[in-house]
Coordinates of C-alpha atoms in Angstrom, one line a residue:
Chain A
M164 CA 37.8 -17.7 -21.7
S165 CA 40.4 -16.1 -19.4
D166 CA 40.3 -19.2 -17.2
L167 CA 41.3 -21.2 -20.1
L168 CA 44.2 -18.8 -20.8
L169 CA 45.3 -19.0 -17.2
A170 CA 45.2 -22.8 -17.3
L171 CA 47.2 -22.9 -20.5
G172 CA 49.8 -20.7 -18.7
V173 CA 50.0 -23.0 -15.8
F174 CA 50.3 -25.9 -18.1
A175 CA 53.1 -24.3 -20.1
G176 CA 55.0 -23.2 -17.0
S177 CA 54.9 -26.6 -15.4
F178 CA 55.9 -28.2 -18.7
G179 CA 58.9 -25.9 -18.9
I180 CA 60.0 -26.7 -15.3
G181 CA 59.4 -30.3 -15.8
Y182 CA 61.6 -30.2 -18.9
L183 CA 64.5 -28.5 -17.2
L184 CA 64.4 -30.7 -14.1
I185 CA 64.0 -34.0 -15.9
S186 CA 66.7 -33.3 -18.5
R187 CA 69.1 -33.7 -15.5
V188 CA 67.9 -37.2 -14.6
P189 CA 70.7 -39.7 -15.5
P190 CA 69.9 -42.5 -18.0
Q191 CA 70.4 -45.1 -15.2
L192 CA 67.4 -43.8 -13.4
H193 CA 65.2 -43.6 -16.6
T194 CA 63.0 -46.7 -15.7
P195 CA 62.4 -45.4 -12.1
L196 CA 61.6 -42.0 -13.7
M197 CA 58.9 -43.6 -15.8
S198 CA 57.3 -45.5 -13.2
M199 CA 57.4 -42.7 -10.8
T200 CA 55.9 -40.1 -13.3
N201 CA 53.5 -42.9 -14.2
A202 CA 52.1 -42.8 -10.7
I203 CA 52.1 -39.0 -10.7
S204 CA 50.0 -39.1 -13.9
A205 CA 47.2 -40.9 -11.8
I206 CA 46.6 -37.6 -10.1
T207 CA 43.6 -37.7 -12.3
I208 CA 42.1 -39.6 -9.4
L209 CA 41.2 -36.3 -7.9
G210 CA 38.9 -35.8 -10.8
A211 CA 37.3 -39.1 -10.2
L212 CA 36.8 -38.3 -6.4
L213 CA 35.3 -34.9 -7.4
L214 CA 32.6 -36.8 -9.5
F215 CA 31.1 -38.2 -6.2
S216 CA 30.8 -34.8 -4.6
V217 CA 27.5 -34.0 -6.4
E218 CA 24.4 -36.2 -7.0
M219 CA 24.8 -38.6 -9.8
S220 CA 23.0 -41.5 -11.7
P221 CA 24.0 -45.1 -11.1
G222 CA 25.7 -45.2 -14.5
Q223 CA 27.8 -42.3 -13.5
K224 CA 28.7 -43.9 -10.2
A225 CA 29.8 -47.0 -11.9
V226 CA 32.0 -45.0 -14.3
G227 CA 33.4 -42.9 -11.4
A228 CA 34.1 -46.1 -9.3
L229 CA 35.9 -47.7 -12.1
A230 CA 38.0 -44.6 -12.7
V231 CA 38.9 -44.7 -8.9
V232 CA 40.0 -48.2 -9.1
M233 CA 42.2 -47.7 -12.1
A234 CA 43.8 -44.6 -10.9
I235 CA 44.6 -45.7 -7.3
F236 CA 45.9 -48.9 -8.8
N237 CA 48.3 -46.8 -10.8
V238 CA 49.2 -44.5 -7.8
V239 CA 49.9 -47.3 -5.2
G240 CA 51.5 -49.8 -7.7
G241 CA 53.5 -47.0 -9.4
F242 CA 55.1 -45.5 -6.2
A243 CA 55.6 -48.8 -4.7
I244 CA 57.4 -50.4 -7.7
T245 CA 59.6 -47.3 -8.0
D246 CA 60.5 -47.7 -4.4
R247 CA 61.3 -51.4 -4.9
M248 CA 63.5 -50.6 -7.8
L249 CA 65.3 -47.7 -6.3
G250 CA 66.0 -49.9 -3.3
M251 CA 68.1 -52.2 -5.5
F252 CA 70.4 -49.4 -6.9
R253 CA 73.5 -49.8 -4.8
E254 CA 76.9 -48.0 -5.0
R255 CA 79.9 -49.7 -3.9
S256 CA 83.5 -48.3 -4.0
R257 CA 84.9 -48.9 -7.4
K258 CA 87.6 -51.5 -7.6
S259 CA 90.7 -50.5 -9.4
Chain B
M139 CA 38.9 -22.9 3.6
Y140 CA 39.3 -22.1 -0.1
F141 CA 42.6 -20.4 0.7
I142 CA 44.0 -23.4 2.7
E143 CA 42.9 -25.8 0.1
H144 CA 44.8 -23.9 -2.6
L145 CA 47.8 -23.5 -0.3
I146 CA 48.0 -27.3 0.3
Y147 CA 47.5 -28.0 -3.6
L148 CA 50.4 -25.7 -4.1
L149 CA 52.5 -27.4 -1.5
S150 CA 51.6 -30.7 -3.1
A151 CA 52.6 -29.4 -6.6
L152 CA 56.0 -28.1 -5.1
L153 CA 56.6 -31.6 -3.6
F154 CA 56.2 -33.2 -7.0
V155 CA 58.6 -30.9 -8.5
V156 CA 61.2 -31.3 -5.6
G157 CA 60.6 -35.1 -5.7
L158 CA 61.4 -35.2 -9.5
K159 CA 64.5 -32.9 -8.7
Q160 CA 65.8 -35.6 -6.3
L161 CA 65.7 -38.1 -9.1
S162 CA 68.8 -36.6 -10.6
S163 CA 71.0 -38.7 -8.3
P164 CA 70.6 -42.4 -7.3
A165 CA 71.5 -41.3 -3.8
T166 CA 68.5 -39.2 -3.3
A167 CA 66.1 -40.9 -5.7
R168 CA 64.3 -42.9 -3.2
R169 CA 63.6 -40.0 -1.0
G170 CA 62.3 -38.2 -4.1
N171 CA 59.8 -41.0 -4.8
L172 CA 58.6 -40.9 -1.2
M173 CA 58.0 -37.0 -1.4
A174 CA 56.0 -37.5 -4.6
S175 CA 53.8 -40.2 -3.0
F176 CA 53.3 -38.0 0.0
A177 CA 52.3 -35.1 -2.3
M178 CA 49.8 -37.4 -3.9
L179 CA 48.4 -38.4 -0.4
L180 CA 48.1 -34.8 0.5
A181 CA 46.1 -33.9 -2.6
L182 CA 43.8 -36.9 -2.1
V183 CA 43.1 -36.0 1.5
V184 CA 42.4 -32.3 0.8
T185 CA 40.1 -33.1 -2.0
L186 CA 38.1 -35.5 0.1
V187 CA 37.9 -33.1 2.9
Q188 CA 37.0 -30.1 0.9
Y189 CA 34.6 -31.9 -1.5
P190 CA 33.2 -34.7 0.6
P191 CA 31.5 -37.4 -1.4
I192 CA 27.8 -37.9 -1.0
T193 CA 28.3 -41.7 -0.7
W194 CA 31.4 -43.0 0.8
T195 CA 30.8 -46.6 0.0
W196 CA 31.8 -46.4 -3.7
I197 CA 34.9 -44.5 -3.1
V198 CA 36.2 -46.4 -0.1
S199 CA 35.6 -49.8 -1.7
G200 CA 37.2 -48.5 -4.9
I201 CA 40.2 -47.3 -3.1
I202 CA 40.7 -50.4 -1.0
L203 CA 40.3 -52.7 -4.1
G204 CA 42.6 -50.7 -6.4
S205 CA 45.4 -50.3 -3.7
L206 CA 45.4 -53.9 -2.9
I207 CA 45.8 -55.0 -6.6
G208 CA 48.4 -52.2 -7.0
A209 CA 50.4 -53.2 -3.9
V210 CA 50.4 -56.8 -4.7
A211 CA 51.3 -56.4 -8.3
A212 CA 54.2 -54.0 -7.3
R213 CA 55.6 -56.4 -4.8
T214 CA 55.3 -59.6 -6.9
V215 CA 56.2 -58.6 -10.4
K216 CA 59.6 -59.8 -11.6
M217 CA 62.1 -57.2 -12.6
T218 CA 62.3 -58.9 -16.0
A219 CA 58.5 -58.2 -16.5
M220 CA 59.1 -54.4 -15.7
P221 CA 58.5 -53.1 -19.3
E222 CA 55.1 -54.6 -19.7
M223 CA 54.2 -53.5 -16.0
V224 CA 55.2 -49.9 -16.9
G225 CA 52.9 -50.3 -20.0
L226 CA 50.0 -51.5 -17.9
F227 CA 50.3 -48.7 -15.3
N228 CA 50.4 -46.2 -18.2
G229 CA 47.3 -47.7 -19.6
F230 CA 45.3 -47.5 -16.3
G231 CA 46.3 -43.8 -15.8
G232 CA 45.2 -43.0 -19.3
G233 CA 42.0 -45.0 -18.8
A234 CA 41.2 -43.2 -15.6
S235 CA 41.5 -39.9 -17.3
A236 CA 39.2 -41.1 -20.1
L237 CA 36.6 -42.2 -17.7
V238 CA 36.7 -38.8 -15.9
A239 CA 36.1 -37.2 -19.3
F240 CA 33.3 -39.6 -19.8
A241 CA 31.6 -38.8 -16.6
E242 CA 32.1 -35.1 -17.2
F243 CA 30.4 -35.5 -20.5
L244 CA 27.4 -37.0 -18.9
H245 CA 27.2 -34.0 -16.5
F246 CA 27.7 -31.7 -19.6
L247 CA 24.8 -33.3 -21.5
K248 CA 22.5 -32.6 -18.6
D249 CA 23.2 -29.0 -17.9
H250 CA 25.4 -26.9 -20.1
T251 CA 25.0 -23.2 -20.9
P252 CA 25.6 -22.2 -24.4
Q253 CA 28.2 -19.5 -23.4
A254 CA 30.5 -21.9 -21.3
S255 CA 30.0 -24.9 -23.5
L256 CA 32.6 -24.2 -26.2
A257 CA 35.7 -24.4 -23.9
E258 CA 34.1 -27.1 -21.8
A259 CA 33.1 -29.3 -24.7
S260 CA 36.4 -29.0 -26.4
T261 CA 38.4 -29.9 -23.3
I262 CA 36.2 -33.0 -22.7
Q263 CA 36.7 -34.2 -26.2
L264 CA 40.5 -33.6 -25.9
G265 CA 40.6 -35.5 -22.6
M266 CA 38.7 -38.4 -24.1
L267 CA 40.8 -38.5 -27.1
I268 CA 44.1 -38.6 -25.3
G269 CA 42.9 -40.8 -22.5
A270 CA 41.5 -43.3 -24.8
V271 CA 44.4 -43.5 -27.1
T272 CA 46.7 -43.9 -24.0
F273 CA 44.5 -46.6 -22.6
S274 CA 44.1 -48.9 -25.6
G275 CA 47.7 -48.1 -26.9
S276 CA 49.2 -49.0 -23.6
L277 CA 47.3 -52.3 -23.4
V278 CA 48.6 -53.2 -27.0
A279 CA 52.1 -52.4 -25.7
F280 CA 51.5 -54.4 -22.7
G281 CA 50.4 -57.4 -24.8
K282 CA 53.5 -57.1 -27.1
L283 CA 55.9 -56.8 -24.2
A284 CA 54.5 -59.6 -22.3
G285 CA 54.5 -61.8 -25.6
W286 CA 50.8 -62.2 -25.7
I287 CA 50.5 -60.8 -29.2
T288 CA 53.2 -60.5 -31.9
G289 CA 56.1 -58.2 -31.3
N290 CA 56.3 -57.6 -35.0
P291 CA 55.0 -54.3 -36.3
V292 CA 51.4 -54.8 -37.8
T293 CA 51.3 -52.3 -40.6
N294 CA 51.1 -51.9 -44.3
R295 CA 49.7 -49.3 -46.8
F296 CA 46.2 -50.5 -46.3
I297 CA 46.5 -50.2 -42.4
Q298 CA 48.2 -46.9 -42.7
T299 CA 45.4 -45.4 -44.8
V300 CA 42.7 -46.7 -42.5
T301 CA 44.6 -45.3 -39.5
A302 CA 44.8 -41.8 -41.2
L303 CA 41.1 -42.0 -42.3
L304 CA 40.0 -43.0 -38.8
F305 CA 42.0 -40.2 -37.3
V306 CA 40.4 -37.5 -39.5
A307 CA 36.9 -39.1 -39.0
T308 CA 37.4 -39.2 -35.2
L309 CA 38.5 -35.6 -35.2
G310 CA 35.5 -34.6 -37.4
V311 CA 33.1 -36.3 -35.0
G312 CA 35.0 -34.5 -32.1
V313 CA 34.5 -31.0 -33.8
Y314 CA 30.8 -31.8 -34.4
L315 CA 30.3 -32.7 -30.8
V316 CA 31.7 -29.3 -29.8
L317 CA 30.1 -27.1 -32.5
G318 CA 27.0 -29.1 -33.3
E319 CA 24.5 -31.0 -31.1
P320 CA 26.3 -33.1 -28.4
T321 CA 24.6 -36.6 -28.0
L322 CA 25.6 -39.6 -26.1
P323 CA 25.7 -42.0 -29.0
L324 CA 27.9 -39.7 -31.1
F325 CA 30.2 -39.3 -28.1
L326 CA 30.3 -43.2 -27.8
V327 CA 31.3 -43.3 -31.5
F328 CA 34.0 -40.7 -30.8
T329 CA 35.3 -42.7 -28.0
A330 CA 35.4 -46.0 -30.0
G331 CA 37.3 -44.2 -32.7
A332 CA 40.0 -43.0 -30.2
L333 CA 40.2 -46.6 -28.7
I334 CA 40.8 -48.2 -32.2
L335 CA 43.2 -45.5 -33.1
G336 CA 45.3 -46.3 -30.1
V337 CA 45.4 -50.0 -31.0
L338 CA 46.3 -49.4 -34.7
L339 CA 49.1 -46.8 -33.8
V340 CA 50.9 -49.0 -31.3
N341 CA 50.4 -52.3 -33.2
A342 CA 52.4 -50.6 -36.1
I343 CA 55.4 -50.3 -33.8
G344 CA 57.9 -53.2 -33.6
G345 CA 59.1 -54.8 -30.4
A346 CA 62.5 -53.4 -30.4
D347 CA 61.1 -49.9 -31.0
M348 CA 59.2 -50.4 -27.8
P349 CA 61.4 -48.0 -25.7
V350 CA 60.0 -45.1 -27.9
A351 CA 56.4 -46.3 -27.7
I352 CA 56.5 -46.7 -23.9
S353 CA 58.0 -43.2 -23.5
L354 CA 55.5 -41.7 -25.8
L355 CA 52.6 -43.4 -24.0
N356 CA 54.1 -42.2 -20.7
S357 CA 53.9 -38.6 -22.0
Y358 CA 50.4 -39.1 -23.1
S359 CA 49.3 -40.4 -19.8
G360 CA 50.5 -37.1 -18.3
L361 CA 48.7 -35.1 -21.1
A362 CA 45.6 -37.0 -20.3
A363 CA 45.7 -36.0 -16.7
S364 CA 46.4 -32.4 -17.7
A365 CA 43.4 -32.4 -20.0
A366 CA 41.2 -33.8 -17.2
G367 CA 42.5 -30.8 -15.2
F368 CA 41.5 -28.4 -17.9
I369 CA 37.9 -30.0 -17.9
L370 CA 37.7 -29.6 -14.1
G371 CA 39.5 -26.3 -13.9
N372 CA 41.9 -28.0 -11.4
N373 CA 45.5 -26.6 -11.4
I374 CA 47.1 -29.5 -9.5
L375 CA 46.0 -32.0 -12.3
I376 CA 47.3 -29.6 -14.9
I377 CA 50.7 -29.1 -13.1
A378 CA 51.3 -32.8 -12.4
G379 CA 50.1 -33.9 -15.7
A380 CA 52.4 -31.4 -17.5
L381 CA 55.4 -32.6 -15.4
V382 CA 54.8 -36.1 -16.7
G383 CA 54.1 -35.0 -20.2
A384 CA 57.5 -33.3 -20.2
S385 CA 59.2 -36.3 -18.8
G386 CA 57.8 -38.6 -21.4
M387 CA 58.6 -36.2 -24.2
I388 CA 62.3 -36.1 -23.0
L389 CA 62.6 -39.8 -22.9
T390 CA 60.9 -40.1 -26.3
N391 CA 63.5 -37.7 -27.8
L392 CA 66.3 -39.6 -26.1
M393 CA 65.3 -42.9 -27.4
C394 CA 64.8 -41.6 -31.0
K395 CA 68.2 -40.0 -30.9
A396 CA 69.8 -43.3 -29.7
M397 CA 68.4 -44.9 -32.9
N398 CA 69.0 -42.0 -35.0
R399 CA 65.5 -42.1 -36.3
S400 CA 62.7 -39.6 -36.3
L401 CA 59.6 -40.2 -34.2
A402 CA 57.5 -40.4 -37.4
N403 CA 59.9 -43.1 -38.8
V404 CA 59.5 -45.1 -35.5
M405 CA 55.7 -44.8 -35.6
F406 CA 55.1 -45.4 -39.2
G407 CA 58.1 -46.9 -40.5
G408 CA 57.2 -50.6 -39.7
F409 CA 60.8 -51.1 -38.5
G410 CA 61.6 -54.2 -36.3
V411 CA 60.4 -57.2 -38.1
E412 CA 62.6 -59.7 -36.2
G413 CA 64.5 -61.9 -38.6
A414 CA 62.5 -60.6 -41.7
T415 CA 64.9 -59.9 -44.4
A416 CA 67.4 -62.2 -42.9
A417 CA 71.1 -61.9 -44.0
A418 CA 70.4 -59.0 -46.2
V419 CA 74.1 -58.6 -46.5
G420 CA 74.5 -62.3 -47.0
A421 CA 76.2 -64.6 -44.6
E422 CA 77.4 -66.9 -47.4
G423 CA 81.1 -67.4 -47.8
K424 CA 81.9 -65.8 -44.5
T425 CA 83.2 -67.9 -41.7
V426 CA 82.8 -67.4 -38.0
R427 CA 85.0 -68.6 -35.2
S428 CA 83.0 -70.3 -32.5
V429 CA 84.2 -71.0 -29.0
D430 CA 82.9 -73.3 -26.1
A431 CA 82.5 -72.3 -22.4
E432 CA 86.1 -73.6 -21.6
G433 CA 87.6 -71.5 -24.5
A434 CA 85.6 -68.5 -23.4
A435 CA 86.6 -68.9 -19.8
M436 CA 90.3 -68.9 -20.8
I437 CA 89.9 -65.7 -22.8
L438 CA 88.0 -64.0 -19.9
G439 CA 90.0 -65.5 -17.1
Y440 CA 93.3 -64.3 -18.4
A441 CA 92.3 -60.9 -19.6
R442 CA 93.1 -57.8 -17.7
S443 CA 90.0 -55.7 -18.6
V444 CA 86.5 -56.9 -19.7
I445 CA 83.5 -54.8 -20.8
V446 CA 80.2 -56.6 -20.7
V447 CA 77.6 -55.4 -23.2
P448 CA 74.2 -56.5 -22.1
G449 CA 71.1 -56.5 -24.4
Y450 CA 67.5 -57.6 -24.5
G451 CA 68.6 -61.2 -24.8
L452 CA 69.8 -61.1 -21.2
A453 CA 66.6 -60.1 -19.9
V454 CA 64.7 -62.6 -21.9
A455 CA 66.9 -65.4 -20.6
Q456 CA 66.8 -63.9 -17.1
A457 CA 70.6 -64.6 -17.0
Q458 CA 71.4 -61.4 -15.0
H459 CA 72.2 -63.2 -11.8
D460 CA 74.5 -65.8 -13.5
L461 CA 76.2 -62.8 -15.3
K462 CA 76.8 -61.2 -11.9
K463 CA 78.4 -64.5 -10.7
L464 CA 80.7 -64.5 -13.6
C465 CA 81.8 -61.0 -13.0
D466 CA 82.5 -61.6 -9.4
L467 CA 84.7 -64.6 -10.3
L468 CA 86.6 -62.5 -12.9
E469 CA 87.0 -59.7 -10.3
E470 CA 88.5 -62.2 -7.8
R471 CA 90.9 -63.1 -10.5
G472 CA 91.9 -59.4 -10.7
V473 CA 90.1 -58.7 -13.9
D474 CA 88.8 -55.2 -14.4
V475 CA 85.0 -55.5 -15.2
K476 CA 82.8 -52.7 -16.6
F477 CA 79.4 -52.7 -18.2
A478 CA 78.5 -50.7 -21.3
I479 CA 74.8 -49.7 -21.4
H480 CA 73.3 -48.5 -24.7
P481 CA 70.2 -46.3 -24.3
V482 CA 68.0 -48.5 -26.2
A483 CA 69.2 -51.8 -25.0
G484 CA 66.1 -53.6 -23.8
R485 CA 62.6 -52.7 -24.2
M486 CA 62.3 -49.5 -22.2
P487 CA 64.5 -46.6 -21.1
G488 CA 66.9 -47.7 -18.4
H489 CA 66.0 -51.4 -18.8
M490 CA 69.4 -52.8 -18.4
N491 CA 70.2 -50.7 -15.4
V492 CA 67.3 -52.0 -13.5
L493 CA 68.0 -55.6 -14.6
L494 CA 71.7 -55.3 -13.4
A495 CA 70.6 -53.5 -10.1
E496 CA 68.3 -56.5 -9.4
A497 CA 71.3 -58.7 -9.8
D498 CA 73.2 -56.4 -7.3
V499 CA 75.7 -55.0 -9.8
P500 CA 76.8 -51.6 -8.3
Y501 CA 75.8 -48.8 -10.6
N502 CA 79.2 -47.2 -10.6
K503 CA 80.4 -50.1 -12.9
L504 CA 77.8 -49.1 -15.5
Y505 CA 78.8 -46.8 -18.1
D506 CA 76.9 -44.7 -20.8
L507 CA 77.6 -44.8 -24.5
D508 CA 79.6 -41.5 -24.4
E509 CA 81.7 -42.5 -21.3
I510 CA 82.6 -46.1 -22.4
N511 CA 83.3 -45.8 -26.1
D512 CA 86.8 -44.4 -25.6
M513 CA 87.6 -47.2 -23.3
F514 CA 87.1 -50.1 -25.8
P515 CA 90.5 -49.7 -27.6
D516 CA 92.2 -50.4 -24.2
T517 CA 90.1 -53.3 -23.3
D518 CA 91.2 -56.9 -23.7
V519 CA 87.7 -58.5 -24.2
A520 CA 84.3 -57.2 -24.9
L521 CA 81.7 -59.7 -23.9
V522 CA 78.4 -59.2 -25.8
V523 CA 75.4 -60.9 -24.0
G524 CA 72.1 -60.8 -26.0
A525 CA 72.7 -57.6 -27.8
N526 CA 73.0 -57.2 -31.6
D527 CA 72.1 -54.0 -33.3
V528 CA 73.5 -51.7 -30.7
V529 CA 77.0 -53.2 -31.5
N530 CA 76.6 -53.5 -35.2
P531 CA 79.4 -51.6 -37.0
E532 CA 77.2 -51.4 -40.1
A533 CA 75.9 -48.2 -38.4
R534 CA 79.1 -46.6 -39.6
N535 CA 78.3 -47.5 -43.2
P536 CA 76.4 -44.5 -44.7
K537 CA 74.5 -46.7 -47.0
S538 CA 73.1 -49.0 -44.2
I539 CA 69.5 -48.7 -43.0
I540 CA 70.9 -48.2 -39.5
A541 CA 73.4 -45.6 -40.7
G542 CA 74.3 -43.0 -38.0
M543 CA 72.7 -44.9 -35.1
P544 CA 75.2 -44.5 -32.2
I545 CA 76.7 -47.9 -31.4
L546 CA 79.0 -49.3 -28.7
D547 CA 82.4 -49.6 -30.5
V548 CA 83.0 -53.3 -29.2
D549 CA 84.9 -54.0 -32.5
K550 CA 87.8 -51.8 -31.1
A551 CA 88.4 -54.0 -28.2
R552 CA 91.3 -56.6 -28.6
Q553 CA 89.0 -59.5 -28.6
V554 CA 85.2 -60.0 -28.7
I555 CA 83.1 -62.8 -27.4
V556 CA 79.5 -62.8 -28.6
M557 CA 76.9 -64.9 -26.7
K558 CA 74.0 -65.5 -28.9
R559 CA 71.6 -68.2 -29.9
S560 CA 72.4 -68.2 -33.5
L561 CA 73.6 -65.9 -36.3
A562 CA 70.1 -64.6 -36.7
P563 CA 69.8 -60.9 -37.3
G564 CA 68.5 -58.5 -34.8
F565 CA 65.4 -56.2 -35.2
A566 CA 66.8 -54.3 -38.1
G567 CA 66.9 -57.5 -40.1
L568 CA 70.5 -56.8 -40.8
D569 CA 73.5 -59.0 -40.7
N570 CA 76.2 -58.0 -38.3
P571 CA 79.8 -57.8 -39.6
L572 CA 81.1 -57.9 -36.1
F573 CA 80.4 -61.7 -36.0
Y574 CA 82.8 -62.3 -38.8
L575 CA 85.8 -60.4 -37.5
D576 CA 89.0 -62.3 -36.9
K577 CA 89.0 -61.1 -33.3
T578 CA 85.4 -62.2 -32.7
F579 CA 84.5 -65.5 -31.0
M580 CA 80.8 -66.7 -31.1
F581 CA 79.7 -68.6 -28.1
F582 CA 76.4 -70.1 -29.3
G583 CA 73.7 -71.2 -27.1
S584 CA 70.8 -69.6 -25.1
A585 CA 72.2 -67.1 -22.5
K586 CA 71.3 -68.8 -19.3
P587 CA 72.7 -72.3 -19.7
S588 CA 75.7 -70.8 -21.6
M589 CA 76.3 -68.3 -18.7
Q590 CA 76.1 -71.1 -16.1
D591 CA 78.6 -73.2 -18.2
L592 CA 80.8 -70.2 -18.4
V593 CA 80.7 -69.6 -14.6
R594 CA 81.7 -73.3 -14.1
A595 CA 84.4 -73.0 -16.5
V596 CA 85.9 -69.9 -15.0
R597 CA 85.8 -71.4 -11.6
E598 CA 87.8 -74.4 -12.8
L599 CA 90.6 -72.3 -14.2
S600 CA 93.6 -72.6 -12.0

């Protein structure tokens, strides 16, 4: 049970830090923010990889493999599309 | 090794945080994204080294397949299709978390000790619930944004009752799975309940409220990852998931505020029937002044200052490049051109910014609601392209259904040109008094050809 409490503490702390940091992201970057955090949320791929570290049934393997495909699609696609978008944001000197 | 593993996980968590911090300025944002992707790679490698899989075939082929699809999708998707793409990514993240919860449940069925089972079982149910709702909900959002299913809210008393009952029933099954005897069929029922719940919840949200739905699902996808972290007792999952959860929550709040509506109202209000109660105020007896491309070109070409107000219609028509051409021509004539961006213009947070960035409009010409509203009274022409409700002065009328929604004060500019297909009302189903003002000229037609005509006409001005 103390493990759970510790985990809850980690969650609350990270949520707080995230809230403070992300409040400072300007509206113009909100779409890249979404697609980047999207990719970060696919961190769940670690959970999918861990499934394969122990012996498992074919059914479990299929579930695990599907999870890996979906998550890595999200990771690669999410970061790549964010990079593509951010590459388009350009500042030029303001004309008077 | 245990020590090194955790040190690297910590480093990767720190890189996520620093990467997000870099996103506070467009100048450093790209580096921030690189940092976060490096952090992800780090966490992946450490996990594979520390807990090597028994068989590599599944993992390697899965990674190659998923990466390829992801990379191709990211390269080829059009910027105008960005909202549905974000929805799809959301869904896949949530789906992956749900699958992890599912696999863990299968483990749990095989060998669970009574004393450890309570915490473990409840985190598995929670992970599955959030993951499944995110997955099915995001796919519905994707369908709505891509135009595959109706953008109108699908909701009524009956559906709301069913949704509420289903929610209670699903929770009930979840509680029984934790406290009673966990079985696979029952868990499948629980999963199905969560999936249907996701469909019903997002289907009840109208197309124009999608910025809220997308942000909320974004938040859920993070919470789903956190829940998977709780199941596995893995801190990096909890941390990364919480960061995403917080981000989505902030965006959800901002979007709700920009419409002056509560989250509950957005989710259950059934707002956003496009053209439903058309002309609630009644367009009869009121006259509009319309203008053709040449007339609009005269007004714009001889103005000193123009503020462009883009809306979803611009994205639909994909007229952003023509708009950019128009603005370049106007600037060559010495006209000062600015852009006014409403937070809920478009279908996701920051939609217009991305669209205009793609058309190579520099971001320092783009102004937020607070910055630009004071400038309208000193502006010669406000050019509204495909926007409606975000410029509806009815929001200042306390009796209106959009009362209190922050709007762009285009009616304070000296003249207004509205580019629009027809007088049809926007998502609020509300007539727009702006169209009937003496200073307003309606330039009817679909955005792209109209914009091209306008570019031609401005070029022909002496």
